[in-house]
Tab-separated table of C-alpha atoms in Angstrom:
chain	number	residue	atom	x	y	z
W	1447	UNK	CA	80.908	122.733	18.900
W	1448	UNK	CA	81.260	119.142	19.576
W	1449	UNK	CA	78.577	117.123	18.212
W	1450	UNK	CA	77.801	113.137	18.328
W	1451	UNK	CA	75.109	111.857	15.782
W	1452	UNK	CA	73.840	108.327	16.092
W	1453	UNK	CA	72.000	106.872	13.575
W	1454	UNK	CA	70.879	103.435	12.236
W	1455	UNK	CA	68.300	101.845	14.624
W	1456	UNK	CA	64.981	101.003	14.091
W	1457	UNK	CA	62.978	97.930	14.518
W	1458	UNK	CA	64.453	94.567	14.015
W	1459	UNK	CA	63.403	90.870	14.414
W	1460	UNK	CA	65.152	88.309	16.867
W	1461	UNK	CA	68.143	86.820	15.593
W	1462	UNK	CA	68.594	90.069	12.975
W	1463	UNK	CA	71.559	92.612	12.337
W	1464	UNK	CA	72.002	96.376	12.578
W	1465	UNK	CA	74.959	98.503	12.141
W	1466	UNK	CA	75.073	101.853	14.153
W	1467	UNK	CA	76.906	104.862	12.678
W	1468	UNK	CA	78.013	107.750	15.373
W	1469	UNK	CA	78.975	111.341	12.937
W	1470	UNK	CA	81.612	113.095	14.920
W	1471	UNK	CA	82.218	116.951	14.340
W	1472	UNK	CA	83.694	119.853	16.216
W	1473	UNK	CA	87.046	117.928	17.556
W	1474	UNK	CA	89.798	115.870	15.678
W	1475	UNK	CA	87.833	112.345	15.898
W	1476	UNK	CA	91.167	110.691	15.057
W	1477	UNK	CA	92.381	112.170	18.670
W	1478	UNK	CA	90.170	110.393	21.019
W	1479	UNK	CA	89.356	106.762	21.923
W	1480	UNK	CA	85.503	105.907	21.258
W	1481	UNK	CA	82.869	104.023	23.214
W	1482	UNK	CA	79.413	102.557	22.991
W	1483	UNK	CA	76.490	102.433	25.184
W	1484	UNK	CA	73.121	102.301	25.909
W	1485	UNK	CA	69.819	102.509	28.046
W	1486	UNK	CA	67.347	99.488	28.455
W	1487	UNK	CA	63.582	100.596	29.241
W	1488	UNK	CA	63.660	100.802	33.062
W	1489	UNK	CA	67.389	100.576	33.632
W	1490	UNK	CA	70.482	102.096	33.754
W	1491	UNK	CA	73.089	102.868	31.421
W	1492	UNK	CA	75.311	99.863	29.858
W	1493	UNK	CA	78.629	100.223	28.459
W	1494	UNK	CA	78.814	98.081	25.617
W	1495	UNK	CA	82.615	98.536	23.711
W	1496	UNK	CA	85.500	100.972	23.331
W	1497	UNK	CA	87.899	100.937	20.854
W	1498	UNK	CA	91.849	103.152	20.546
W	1499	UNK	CA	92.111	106.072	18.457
W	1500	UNK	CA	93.604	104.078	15.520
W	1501	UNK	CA	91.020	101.290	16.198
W	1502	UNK	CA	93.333	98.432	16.450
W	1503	UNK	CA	92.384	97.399	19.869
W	1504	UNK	CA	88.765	97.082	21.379
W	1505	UNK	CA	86.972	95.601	24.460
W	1506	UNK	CA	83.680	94.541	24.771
W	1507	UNK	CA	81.035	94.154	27.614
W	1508	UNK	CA	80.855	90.233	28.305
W	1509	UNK	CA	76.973	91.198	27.287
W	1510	UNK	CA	77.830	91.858	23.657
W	1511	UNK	CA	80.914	90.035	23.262
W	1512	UNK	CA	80.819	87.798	20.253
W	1513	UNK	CA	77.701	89.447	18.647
W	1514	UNK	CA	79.326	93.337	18.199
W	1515	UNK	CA	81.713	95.133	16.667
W	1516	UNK	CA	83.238	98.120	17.377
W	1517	UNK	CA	85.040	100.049	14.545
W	1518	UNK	CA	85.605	103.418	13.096
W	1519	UNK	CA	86.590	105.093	9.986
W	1520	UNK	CA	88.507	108.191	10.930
W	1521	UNK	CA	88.685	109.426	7.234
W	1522	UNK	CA	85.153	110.204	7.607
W	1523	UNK	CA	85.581	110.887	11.217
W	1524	UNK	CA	82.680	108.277	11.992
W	1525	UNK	CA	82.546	105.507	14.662
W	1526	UNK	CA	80.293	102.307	13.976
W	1527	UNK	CA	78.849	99.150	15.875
W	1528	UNK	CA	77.501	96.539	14.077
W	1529	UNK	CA	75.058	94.509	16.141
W	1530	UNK	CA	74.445	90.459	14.868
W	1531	UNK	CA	71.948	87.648	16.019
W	1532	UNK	CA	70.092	90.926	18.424
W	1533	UNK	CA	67.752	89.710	21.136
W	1534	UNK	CA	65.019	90.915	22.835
W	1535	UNK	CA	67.245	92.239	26.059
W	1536	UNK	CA	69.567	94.068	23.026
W	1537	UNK	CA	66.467	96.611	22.813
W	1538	UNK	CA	67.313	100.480	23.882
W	1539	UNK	CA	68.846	103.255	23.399
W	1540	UNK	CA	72.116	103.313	21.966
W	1541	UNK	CA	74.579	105.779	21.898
W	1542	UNK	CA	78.412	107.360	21.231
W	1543	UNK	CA	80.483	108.944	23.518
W	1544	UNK	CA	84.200	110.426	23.640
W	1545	UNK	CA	86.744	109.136	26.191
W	1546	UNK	CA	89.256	111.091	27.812
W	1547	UNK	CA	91.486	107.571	27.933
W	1548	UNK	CA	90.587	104.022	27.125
W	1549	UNK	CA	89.259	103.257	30.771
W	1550	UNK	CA	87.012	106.615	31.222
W	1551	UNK	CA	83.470	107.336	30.907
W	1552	UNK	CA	82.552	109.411	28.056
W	1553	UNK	CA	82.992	113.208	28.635
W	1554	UNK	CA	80.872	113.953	25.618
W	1555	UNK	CA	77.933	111.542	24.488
W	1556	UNK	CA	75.432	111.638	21.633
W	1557	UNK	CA	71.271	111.474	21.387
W	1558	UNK	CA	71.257	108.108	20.942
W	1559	UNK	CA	69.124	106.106	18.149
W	1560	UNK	CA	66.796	103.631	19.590
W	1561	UNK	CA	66.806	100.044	18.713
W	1562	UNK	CA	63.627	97.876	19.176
W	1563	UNK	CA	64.418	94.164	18.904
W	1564	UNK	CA	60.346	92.347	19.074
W	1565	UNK	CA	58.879	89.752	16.604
């Protein structure tokens, strides 16, 4: 079946990095534009980036922009975000999701991995 895996987060200080992975499995990963999000204690869901199924374009959330990078390595059928100089307000949690085109909301989303940025 089709199956999102996030991994990476954990706890990090203000002005530190991260970098996300998202394992894809159960559809050709190459196939489908890819997406970012997350959920902030106490609010509502946040898209953060999308990027094409051959990941030369992306977009970014004016949030993020600057800071993140989408990317993905369709070899290994794996989607990444690496998050730089991370706030306080950057803390939640983030996760995958498979677009049906480059404008949509994800049809199929993963658990998410939580990131905590505190000193």
């Amino acid at each position: 079946q089709v199956q999102l895996v996030e991994s990476g987060g954990g706890p990090v200080q203000p002005g530190g990095s991260l970098r996300l992975s998202c394992a894809a499995s159960g559809f050709t990963f190459k196939n489908y534009h890819m997406s970012w999000a997350r959920e902030a204690p106490g609010k509502g869901p946040e898209w953060l980036a999308t990027i094409t199924t051959g990941g030369h374009q992306q977009r970014y959330a004016d949030s993020v922009k600057g800071r993140f990078t989408i990317s993905r390595d369709n070899a290994k059928s794996t989607l990444y975000l690496q998050m730089n100089n991370l706030t306080p307000n950057d803390t939640g949690l983030y996760y995958c999701g498979r677009l049906v085109n480059y404008y949509s909301d994800p049809d199929t989303r993963g658990q998410g991995t939580q990131v905590t940025v505190s000193s």
